[in-house]
mmCIF file of C-alpha atoms in Angstrom:
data_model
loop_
_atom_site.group_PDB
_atom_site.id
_atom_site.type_symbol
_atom_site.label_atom_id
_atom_site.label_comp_id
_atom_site.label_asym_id
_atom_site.label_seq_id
_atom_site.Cartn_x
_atom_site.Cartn_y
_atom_site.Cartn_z
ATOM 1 C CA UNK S 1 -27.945 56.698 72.709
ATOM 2 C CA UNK S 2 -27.444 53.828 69.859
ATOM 3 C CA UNK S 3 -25.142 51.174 70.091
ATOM 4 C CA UNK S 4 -22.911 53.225 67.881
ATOM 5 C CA UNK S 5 -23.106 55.924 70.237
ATOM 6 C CA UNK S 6 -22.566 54.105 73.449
ATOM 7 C CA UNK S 7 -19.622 52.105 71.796
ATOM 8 C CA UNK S 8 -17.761 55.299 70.901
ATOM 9 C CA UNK S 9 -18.147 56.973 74.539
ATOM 10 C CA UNK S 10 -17.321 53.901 75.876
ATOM 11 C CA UNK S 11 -14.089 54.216 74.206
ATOM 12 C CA UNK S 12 -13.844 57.555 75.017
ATOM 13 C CA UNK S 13 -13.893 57.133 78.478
ATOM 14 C CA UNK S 14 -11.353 54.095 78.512
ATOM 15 C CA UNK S 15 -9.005 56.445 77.292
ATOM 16 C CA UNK S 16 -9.654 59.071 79.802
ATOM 17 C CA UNK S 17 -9.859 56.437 82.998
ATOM 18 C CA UNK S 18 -6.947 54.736 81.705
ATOM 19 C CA UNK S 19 -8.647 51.374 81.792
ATOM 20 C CA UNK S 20 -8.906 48.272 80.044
ATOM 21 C CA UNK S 21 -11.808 46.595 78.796
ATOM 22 C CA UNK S 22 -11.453 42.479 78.784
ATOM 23 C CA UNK S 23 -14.468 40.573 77.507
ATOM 24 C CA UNK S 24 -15.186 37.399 77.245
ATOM 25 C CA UNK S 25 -16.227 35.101 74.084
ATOM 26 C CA UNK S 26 -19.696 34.583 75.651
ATOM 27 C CA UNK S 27 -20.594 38.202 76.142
ATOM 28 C CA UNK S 28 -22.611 40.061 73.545
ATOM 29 C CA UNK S 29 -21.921 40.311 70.271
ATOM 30 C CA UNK S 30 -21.272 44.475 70.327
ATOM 31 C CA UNK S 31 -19.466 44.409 73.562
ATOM 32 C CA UNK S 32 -17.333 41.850 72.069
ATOM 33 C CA UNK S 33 -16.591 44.465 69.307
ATOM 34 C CA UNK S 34 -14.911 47.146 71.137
ATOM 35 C CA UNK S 35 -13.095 44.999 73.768
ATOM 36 C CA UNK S 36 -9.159 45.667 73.900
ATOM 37 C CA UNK S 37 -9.122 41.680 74.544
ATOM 38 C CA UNK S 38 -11.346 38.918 74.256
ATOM 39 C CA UNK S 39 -10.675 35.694 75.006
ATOM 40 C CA UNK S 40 -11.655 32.376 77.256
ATOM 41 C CA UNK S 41 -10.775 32.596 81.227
ATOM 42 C CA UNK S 42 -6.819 31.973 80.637
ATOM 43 C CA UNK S 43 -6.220 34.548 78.514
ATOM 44 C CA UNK S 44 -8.006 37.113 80.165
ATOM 45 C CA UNK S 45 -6.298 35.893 83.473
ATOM 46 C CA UNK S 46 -3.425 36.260 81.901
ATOM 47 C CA UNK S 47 -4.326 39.541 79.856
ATOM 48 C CA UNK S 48 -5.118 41.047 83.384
ATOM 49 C CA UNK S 49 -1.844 40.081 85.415
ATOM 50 C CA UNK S 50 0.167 42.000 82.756
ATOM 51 C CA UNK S 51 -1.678 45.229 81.689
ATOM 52 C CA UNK S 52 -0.988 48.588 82.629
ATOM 53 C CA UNK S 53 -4.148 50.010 82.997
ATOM 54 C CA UNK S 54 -4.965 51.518 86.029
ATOM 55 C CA UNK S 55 -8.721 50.231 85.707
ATOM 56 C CA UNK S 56 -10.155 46.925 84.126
ATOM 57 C CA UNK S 57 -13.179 46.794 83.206
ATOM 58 C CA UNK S 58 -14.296 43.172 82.936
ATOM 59 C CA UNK S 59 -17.100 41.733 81.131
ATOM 60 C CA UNK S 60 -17.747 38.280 81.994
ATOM 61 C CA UNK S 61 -19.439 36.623 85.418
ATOM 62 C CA UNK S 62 -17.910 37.292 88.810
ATOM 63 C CA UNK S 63 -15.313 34.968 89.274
ATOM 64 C CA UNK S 64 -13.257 35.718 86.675
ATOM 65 C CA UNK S 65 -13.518 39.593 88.036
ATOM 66 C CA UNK S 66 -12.647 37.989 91.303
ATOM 67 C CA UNK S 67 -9.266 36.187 89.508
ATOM 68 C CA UNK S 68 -8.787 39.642 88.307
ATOM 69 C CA UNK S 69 -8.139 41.163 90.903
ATOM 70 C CA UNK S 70 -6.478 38.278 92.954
ATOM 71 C CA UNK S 71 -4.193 38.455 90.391
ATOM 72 C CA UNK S 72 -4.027 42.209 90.115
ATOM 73 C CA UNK S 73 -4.886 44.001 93.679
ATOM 74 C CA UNK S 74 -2.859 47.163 92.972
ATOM 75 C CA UNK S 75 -5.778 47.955 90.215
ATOM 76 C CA UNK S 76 -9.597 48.562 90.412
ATOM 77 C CA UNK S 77 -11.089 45.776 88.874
ATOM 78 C CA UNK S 78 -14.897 46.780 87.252
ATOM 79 C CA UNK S 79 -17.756 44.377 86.848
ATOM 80 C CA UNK S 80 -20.620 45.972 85.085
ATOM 81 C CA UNK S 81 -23.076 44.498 86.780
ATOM 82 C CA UNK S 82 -22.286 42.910 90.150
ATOM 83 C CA UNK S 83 -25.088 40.033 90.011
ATOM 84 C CA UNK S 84 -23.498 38.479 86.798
ATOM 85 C CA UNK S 85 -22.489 35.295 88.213
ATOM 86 C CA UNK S 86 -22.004 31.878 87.442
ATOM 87 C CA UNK S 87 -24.461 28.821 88.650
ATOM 88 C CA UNK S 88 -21.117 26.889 88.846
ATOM 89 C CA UNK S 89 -19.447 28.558 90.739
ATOM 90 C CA UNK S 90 -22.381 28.551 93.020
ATOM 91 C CA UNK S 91 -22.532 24.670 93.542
ATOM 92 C CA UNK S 92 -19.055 24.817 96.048
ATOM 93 C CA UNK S 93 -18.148 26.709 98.953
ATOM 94 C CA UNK S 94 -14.958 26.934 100.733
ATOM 95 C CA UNK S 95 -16.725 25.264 103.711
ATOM 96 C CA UNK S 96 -17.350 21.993 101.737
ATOM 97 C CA UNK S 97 -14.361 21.871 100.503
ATOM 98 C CA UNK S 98 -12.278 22.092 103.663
ATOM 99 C CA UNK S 99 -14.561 19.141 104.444
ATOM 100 C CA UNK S 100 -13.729 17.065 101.032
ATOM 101 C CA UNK S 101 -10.133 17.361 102.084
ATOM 102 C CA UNK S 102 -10.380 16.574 105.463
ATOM 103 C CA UNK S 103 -11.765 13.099 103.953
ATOM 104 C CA UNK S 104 -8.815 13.003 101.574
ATOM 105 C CA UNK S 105 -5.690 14.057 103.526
ATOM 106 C CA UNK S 106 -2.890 14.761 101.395
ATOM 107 C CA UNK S 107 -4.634 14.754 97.957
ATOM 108 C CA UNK S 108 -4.292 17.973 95.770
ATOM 109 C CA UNK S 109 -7.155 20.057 94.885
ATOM 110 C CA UNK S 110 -7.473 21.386 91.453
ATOM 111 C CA UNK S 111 -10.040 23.909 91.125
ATOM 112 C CA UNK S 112 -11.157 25.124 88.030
ATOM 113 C CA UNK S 113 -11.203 29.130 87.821
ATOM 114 C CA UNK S 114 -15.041 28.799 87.457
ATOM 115 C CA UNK S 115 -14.944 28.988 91.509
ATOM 116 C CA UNK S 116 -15.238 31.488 94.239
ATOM 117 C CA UNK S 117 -11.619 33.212 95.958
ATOM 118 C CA UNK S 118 -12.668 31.247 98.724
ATOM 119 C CA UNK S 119 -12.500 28.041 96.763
ATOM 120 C CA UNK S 120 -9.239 28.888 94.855
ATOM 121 C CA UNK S 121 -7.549 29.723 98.507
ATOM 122 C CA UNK S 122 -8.310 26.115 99.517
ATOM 123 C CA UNK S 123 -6.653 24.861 96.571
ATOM 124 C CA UNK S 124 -3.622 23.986 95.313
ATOM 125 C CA UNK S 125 -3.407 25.057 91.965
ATOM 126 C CA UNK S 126 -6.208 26.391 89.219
ATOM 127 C CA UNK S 127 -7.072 24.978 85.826
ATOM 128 C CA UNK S 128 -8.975 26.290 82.984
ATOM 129 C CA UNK S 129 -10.703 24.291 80.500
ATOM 130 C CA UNK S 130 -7.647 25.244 78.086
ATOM 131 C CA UNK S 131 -4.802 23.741 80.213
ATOM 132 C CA UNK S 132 -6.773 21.197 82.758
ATOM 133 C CA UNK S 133 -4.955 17.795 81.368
ATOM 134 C CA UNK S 134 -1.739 20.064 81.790
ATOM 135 C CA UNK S 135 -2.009 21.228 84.973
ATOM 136 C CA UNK S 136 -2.897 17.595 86.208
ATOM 137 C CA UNK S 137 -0.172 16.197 84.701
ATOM 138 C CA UNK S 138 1.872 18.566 86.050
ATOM 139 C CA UNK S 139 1.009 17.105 89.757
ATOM 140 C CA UNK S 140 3.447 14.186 88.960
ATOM 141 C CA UNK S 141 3.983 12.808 92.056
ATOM 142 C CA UNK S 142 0.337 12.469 93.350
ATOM 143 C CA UNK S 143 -1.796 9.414 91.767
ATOM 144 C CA UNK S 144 -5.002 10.653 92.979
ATOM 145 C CA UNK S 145 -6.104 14.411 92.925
ATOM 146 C CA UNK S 146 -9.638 16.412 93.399
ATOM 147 C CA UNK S 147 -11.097 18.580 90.636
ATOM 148 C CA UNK S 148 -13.372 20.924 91.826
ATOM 149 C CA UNK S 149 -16.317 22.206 90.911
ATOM 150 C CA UNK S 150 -16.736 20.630 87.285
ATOM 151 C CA UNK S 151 -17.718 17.100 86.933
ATOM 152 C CA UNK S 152 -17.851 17.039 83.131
ATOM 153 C CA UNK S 153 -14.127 18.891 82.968
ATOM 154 C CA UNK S 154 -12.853 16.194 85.443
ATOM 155 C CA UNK S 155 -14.123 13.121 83.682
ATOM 156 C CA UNK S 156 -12.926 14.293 80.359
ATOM 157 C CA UNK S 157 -9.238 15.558 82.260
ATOM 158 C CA UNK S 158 -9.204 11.622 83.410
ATOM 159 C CA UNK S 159 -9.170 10.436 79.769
ATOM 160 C CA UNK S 160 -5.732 12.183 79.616
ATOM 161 C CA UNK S 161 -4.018 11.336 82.486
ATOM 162 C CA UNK S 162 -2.965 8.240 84.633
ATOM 163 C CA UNK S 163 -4.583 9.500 87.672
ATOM 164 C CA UNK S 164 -7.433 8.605 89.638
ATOM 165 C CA UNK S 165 -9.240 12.206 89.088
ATOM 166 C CA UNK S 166 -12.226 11.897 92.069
ATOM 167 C CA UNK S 167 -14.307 14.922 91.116
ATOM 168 C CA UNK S 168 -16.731 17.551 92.518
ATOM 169 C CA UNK S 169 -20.935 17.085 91.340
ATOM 170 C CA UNK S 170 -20.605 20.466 90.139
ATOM 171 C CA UNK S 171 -21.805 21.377 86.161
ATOM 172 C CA UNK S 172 -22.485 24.271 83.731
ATOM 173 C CA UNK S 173 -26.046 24.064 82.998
ATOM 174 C CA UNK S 174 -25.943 25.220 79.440
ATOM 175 C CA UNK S 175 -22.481 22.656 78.687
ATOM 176 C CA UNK S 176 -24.526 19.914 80.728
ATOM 177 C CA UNK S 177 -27.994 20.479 78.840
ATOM 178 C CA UNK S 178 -26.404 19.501 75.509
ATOM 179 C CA UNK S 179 -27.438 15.846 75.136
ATOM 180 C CA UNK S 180 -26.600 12.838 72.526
ATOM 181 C CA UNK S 181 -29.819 13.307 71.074
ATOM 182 C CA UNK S 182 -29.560 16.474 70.018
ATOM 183 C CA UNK S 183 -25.951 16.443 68.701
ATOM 184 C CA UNK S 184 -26.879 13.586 66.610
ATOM 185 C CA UNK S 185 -29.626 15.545 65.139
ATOM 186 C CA UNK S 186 -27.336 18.610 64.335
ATOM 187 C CA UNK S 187 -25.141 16.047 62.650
ATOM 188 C CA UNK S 188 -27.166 14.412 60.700
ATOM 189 C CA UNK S 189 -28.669 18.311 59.050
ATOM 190 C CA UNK S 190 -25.036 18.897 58.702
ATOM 191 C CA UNK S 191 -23.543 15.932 57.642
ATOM 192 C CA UNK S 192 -20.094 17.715 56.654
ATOM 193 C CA UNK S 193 -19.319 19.677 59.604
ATOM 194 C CA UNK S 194 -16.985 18.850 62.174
ATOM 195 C CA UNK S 195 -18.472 18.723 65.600
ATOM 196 C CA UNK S 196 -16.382 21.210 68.532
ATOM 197 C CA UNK S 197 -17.207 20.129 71.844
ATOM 198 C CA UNK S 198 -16.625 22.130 75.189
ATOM 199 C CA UNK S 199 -14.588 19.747 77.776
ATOM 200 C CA UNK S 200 -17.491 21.270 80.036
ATOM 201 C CA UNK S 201 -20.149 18.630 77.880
ATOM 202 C CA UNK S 202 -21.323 15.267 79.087
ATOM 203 C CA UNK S 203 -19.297 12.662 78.237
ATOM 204 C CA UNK S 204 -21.297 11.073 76.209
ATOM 205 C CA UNK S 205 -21.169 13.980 74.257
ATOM 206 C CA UNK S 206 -17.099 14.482 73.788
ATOM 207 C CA UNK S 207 -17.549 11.070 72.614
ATOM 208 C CA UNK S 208 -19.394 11.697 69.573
ATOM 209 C CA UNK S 209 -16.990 15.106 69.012
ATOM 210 C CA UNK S 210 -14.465 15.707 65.808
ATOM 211 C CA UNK S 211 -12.665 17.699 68.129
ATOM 212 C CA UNK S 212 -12.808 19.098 71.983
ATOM 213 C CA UNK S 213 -11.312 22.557 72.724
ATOM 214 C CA UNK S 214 -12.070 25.286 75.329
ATOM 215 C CA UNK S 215 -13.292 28.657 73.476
ATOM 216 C CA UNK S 216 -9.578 29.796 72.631
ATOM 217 C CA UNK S 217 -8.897 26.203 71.333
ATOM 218 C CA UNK S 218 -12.040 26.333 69.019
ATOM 219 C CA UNK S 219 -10.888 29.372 67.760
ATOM 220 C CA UNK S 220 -7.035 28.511 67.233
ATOM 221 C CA UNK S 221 -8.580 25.341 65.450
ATOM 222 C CA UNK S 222 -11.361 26.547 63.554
ATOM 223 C CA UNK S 223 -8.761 29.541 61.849
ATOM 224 C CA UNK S 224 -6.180 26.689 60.791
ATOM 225 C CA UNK S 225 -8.182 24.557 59.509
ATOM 226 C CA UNK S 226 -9.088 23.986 55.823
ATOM 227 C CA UNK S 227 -12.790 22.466 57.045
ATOM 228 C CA UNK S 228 -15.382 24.823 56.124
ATOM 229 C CA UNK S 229 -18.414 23.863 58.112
ATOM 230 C CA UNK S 230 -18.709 23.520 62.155
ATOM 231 C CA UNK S 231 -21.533 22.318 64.538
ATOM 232 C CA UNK S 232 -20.502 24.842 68.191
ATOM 233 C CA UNK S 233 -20.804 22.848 71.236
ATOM 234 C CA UNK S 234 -20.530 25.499 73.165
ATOM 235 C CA UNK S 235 -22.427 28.856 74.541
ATOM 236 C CA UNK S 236 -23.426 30.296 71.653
ATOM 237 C CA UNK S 237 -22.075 33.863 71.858
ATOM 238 C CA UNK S 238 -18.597 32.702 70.506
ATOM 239 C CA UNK S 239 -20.289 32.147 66.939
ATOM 240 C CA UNK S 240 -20.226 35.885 66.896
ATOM 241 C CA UNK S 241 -16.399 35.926 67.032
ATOM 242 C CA UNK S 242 -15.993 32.525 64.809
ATOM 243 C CA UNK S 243 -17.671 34.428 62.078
ATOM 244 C CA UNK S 244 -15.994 37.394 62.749
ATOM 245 C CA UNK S 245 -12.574 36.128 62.093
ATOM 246 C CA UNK S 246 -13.604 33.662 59.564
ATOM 247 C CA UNK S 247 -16.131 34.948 57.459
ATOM 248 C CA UNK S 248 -16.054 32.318 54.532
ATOM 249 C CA UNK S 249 -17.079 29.748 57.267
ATOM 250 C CA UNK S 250 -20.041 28.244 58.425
ATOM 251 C CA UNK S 251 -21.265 27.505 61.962
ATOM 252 C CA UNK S 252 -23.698 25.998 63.040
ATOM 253 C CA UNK S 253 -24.924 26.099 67.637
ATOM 254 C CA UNK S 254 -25.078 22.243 68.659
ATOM 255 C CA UNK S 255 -27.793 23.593 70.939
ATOM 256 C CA UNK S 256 -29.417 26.814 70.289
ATOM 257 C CA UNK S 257 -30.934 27.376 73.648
ATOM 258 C CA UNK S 258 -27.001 27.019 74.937
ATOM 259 C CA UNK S 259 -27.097 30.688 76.485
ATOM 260 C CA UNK S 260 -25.775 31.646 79.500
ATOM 261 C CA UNK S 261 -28.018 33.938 81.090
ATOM 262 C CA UNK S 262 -25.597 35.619 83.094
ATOM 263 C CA UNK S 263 -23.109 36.394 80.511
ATOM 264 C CA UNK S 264 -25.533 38.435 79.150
ATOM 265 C CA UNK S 265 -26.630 40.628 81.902
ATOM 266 C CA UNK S 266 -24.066 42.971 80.846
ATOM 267 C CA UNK S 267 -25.137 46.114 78.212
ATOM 268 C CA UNK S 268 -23.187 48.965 76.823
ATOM 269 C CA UNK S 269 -25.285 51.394 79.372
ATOM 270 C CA UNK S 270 -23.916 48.963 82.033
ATOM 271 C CA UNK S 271 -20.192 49.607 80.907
ATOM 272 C CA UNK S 272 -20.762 53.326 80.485
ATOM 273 C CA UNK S 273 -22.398 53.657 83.659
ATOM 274 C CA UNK S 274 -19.094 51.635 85.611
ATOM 275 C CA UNK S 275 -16.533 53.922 83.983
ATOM 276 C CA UNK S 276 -18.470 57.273 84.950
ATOM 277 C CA UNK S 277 -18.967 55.769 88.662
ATOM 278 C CA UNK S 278 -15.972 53.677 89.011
ATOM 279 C CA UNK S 279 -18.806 51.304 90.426
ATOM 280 C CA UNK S 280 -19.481 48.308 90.920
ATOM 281 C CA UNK S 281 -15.913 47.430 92.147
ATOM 282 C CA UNK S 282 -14.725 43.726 92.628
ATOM 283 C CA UNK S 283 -12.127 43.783 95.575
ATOM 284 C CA UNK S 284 -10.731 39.759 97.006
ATOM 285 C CA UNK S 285 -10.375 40.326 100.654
ATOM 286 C CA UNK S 286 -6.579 40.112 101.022
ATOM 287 C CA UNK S 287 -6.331 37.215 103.413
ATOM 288 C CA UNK S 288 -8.013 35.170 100.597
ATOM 289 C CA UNK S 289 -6.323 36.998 97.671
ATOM 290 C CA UNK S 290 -2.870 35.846 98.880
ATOM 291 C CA UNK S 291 -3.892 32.434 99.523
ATOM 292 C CA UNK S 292 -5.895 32.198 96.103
ATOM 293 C CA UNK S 293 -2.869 34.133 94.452
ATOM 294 C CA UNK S 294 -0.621 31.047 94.971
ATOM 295 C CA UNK S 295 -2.907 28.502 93.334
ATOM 296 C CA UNK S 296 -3.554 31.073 90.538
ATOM 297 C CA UNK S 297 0.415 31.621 90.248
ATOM 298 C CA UNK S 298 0.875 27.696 89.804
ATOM 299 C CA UNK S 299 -1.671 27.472 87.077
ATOM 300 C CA UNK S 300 0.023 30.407 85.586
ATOM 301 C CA UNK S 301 3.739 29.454 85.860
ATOM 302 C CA UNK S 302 2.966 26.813 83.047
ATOM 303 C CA UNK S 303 4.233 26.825 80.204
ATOM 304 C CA UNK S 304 1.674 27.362 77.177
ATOM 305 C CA UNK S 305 0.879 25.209 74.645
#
């Protein structure tokens, strides 16, 4: 079948499984364009803990299945293809964290969603790269705190906050391969676009940034704004979207090799193949789930911006 095709019996059999299909802004561009949401981890975190769908179908890497179904274990949670992860997520285990904290009694761990169950049930509350400076500022009686497993989101959370932030050598590879050299380069072929950086960049590179936003925040800011030209600092599969929304714009990728290899494991054959099979299936252990649940619960008990 053609992408037409495989779009239109992917719908088809949403309908009939009663599921929901949640995507992600990094996934490809014609998954994006039959998701029932899209969005950046919050919003799909949040997207999942409220649906009514009996199945969700996620398309993203496997933590953020994981969240799903932490946050939802009463549904079957879907993820196309089950070796979609996240090299992130991958530098910090639940083991080496219960040894960080044992070296830093009484300090609260902040662990970005980007992390194994494991990890979030060893924490005390969950951040995305949307509401990290609120969540730590939320911790108001604690001067010091540990963000785990993003060094990049942690240094630029510090700039916000009067806490000591003592973070986690953890990175994105495609965020942390973005380098001053090149962003100047982008800038000076565009020399009237606004430069969007991802809190997950160096930062040396949110210092040369017009503005830093997590995916949803690029979008939100890019749709309000009366600029008409952007350099992405981001994975590059949220241009798709970007344009989508605001076709009179221009955008331009910081860093065209900023692809995340994993977000794009996923195809339509993948999806169509999960929803005939009800396979592969993402289940959180439930000894974990609850513990991860109440760090998950914190994060989402915020109020949003």
């Amino acid at each position: 079948m053609g992408i037409k095709e495989l779009q239109k019996e992917i719908r088809k059999l949403l309908k009939e499984k009663n599921a929901i299909l949640l995507v992600h802004n990094y996934q490809r561009p014609e998954i994006q364009d039959i998701a029932d949401l899209t969005g950046d981890s919050l919003g799909l975190s949040i997207e999942a803990s409220k649906t009514k769908a009996e199945i969700i179908v996620f398309c993203g890497v496997h933590f953020m299945a994981e969240t799903a179904s932490i946050v939802c274990p009463d549904k079957t949670v879907l993820l196309p293809v089950i070796s979609a992860g996240c090299p992130m997520a991958d530098m910090i285990t639940a083991q080496s964290l219960v040894k960080k904290k044992r070296d830093l009694p009484g300090v609260p761990v902040v662990s970005y969603v980007n992390s194994p169950a494991s990890v979030k049930a060893e924490s005390d509350i969950c951040c995305t790269s949307a509401n990290a400076i609120q969540v730590v500022k939320s911790l108001g009686d604690y001067d010091t705190i540990l963000m785990t497993p993003d060094r990049n989101l942690a240094l630029y959370t510090q700039r916000y906050t009067n806490k000591k932030v003592v973070y986690w050598e953890g990175f994105c590879p495609y965020h942390d391969r973005l380098i001053v050299k090149q962003v100047r380069k982008v800038k000076n072929d565009h020399p009237k676009a606004l430069f969007l950086a991802h809190p997950e960049c160096r930062p040396e590179v949110i210092d040369l940034a017009d503005e830093v936003k997590s995916t949803s925040g690029m979008l939100d800011y890019v749709r309000k704004a009366k600029h008409t030209e952007f350099i992405i600092g981001t994975e590059t599969g949220i241009i798709h979207t970007l344009k989508t929304q605001n076709p009179d714009k221009v955008f331009i990728p910081a860093d065209e090799k900023m692809i995340c290899i994993d977000m794009k494991k996923i195809n339509l054959t993948d999806i169509v193949n999960a929803l005939l099979y009800i396979s592969p299936v993402i289940k959180v252990a439930e000894d974990i789930r609850v513990r991860a649940m109440r760090a998950v619960e914190r994060m989402l008990a915020l109020p949003r911006d």
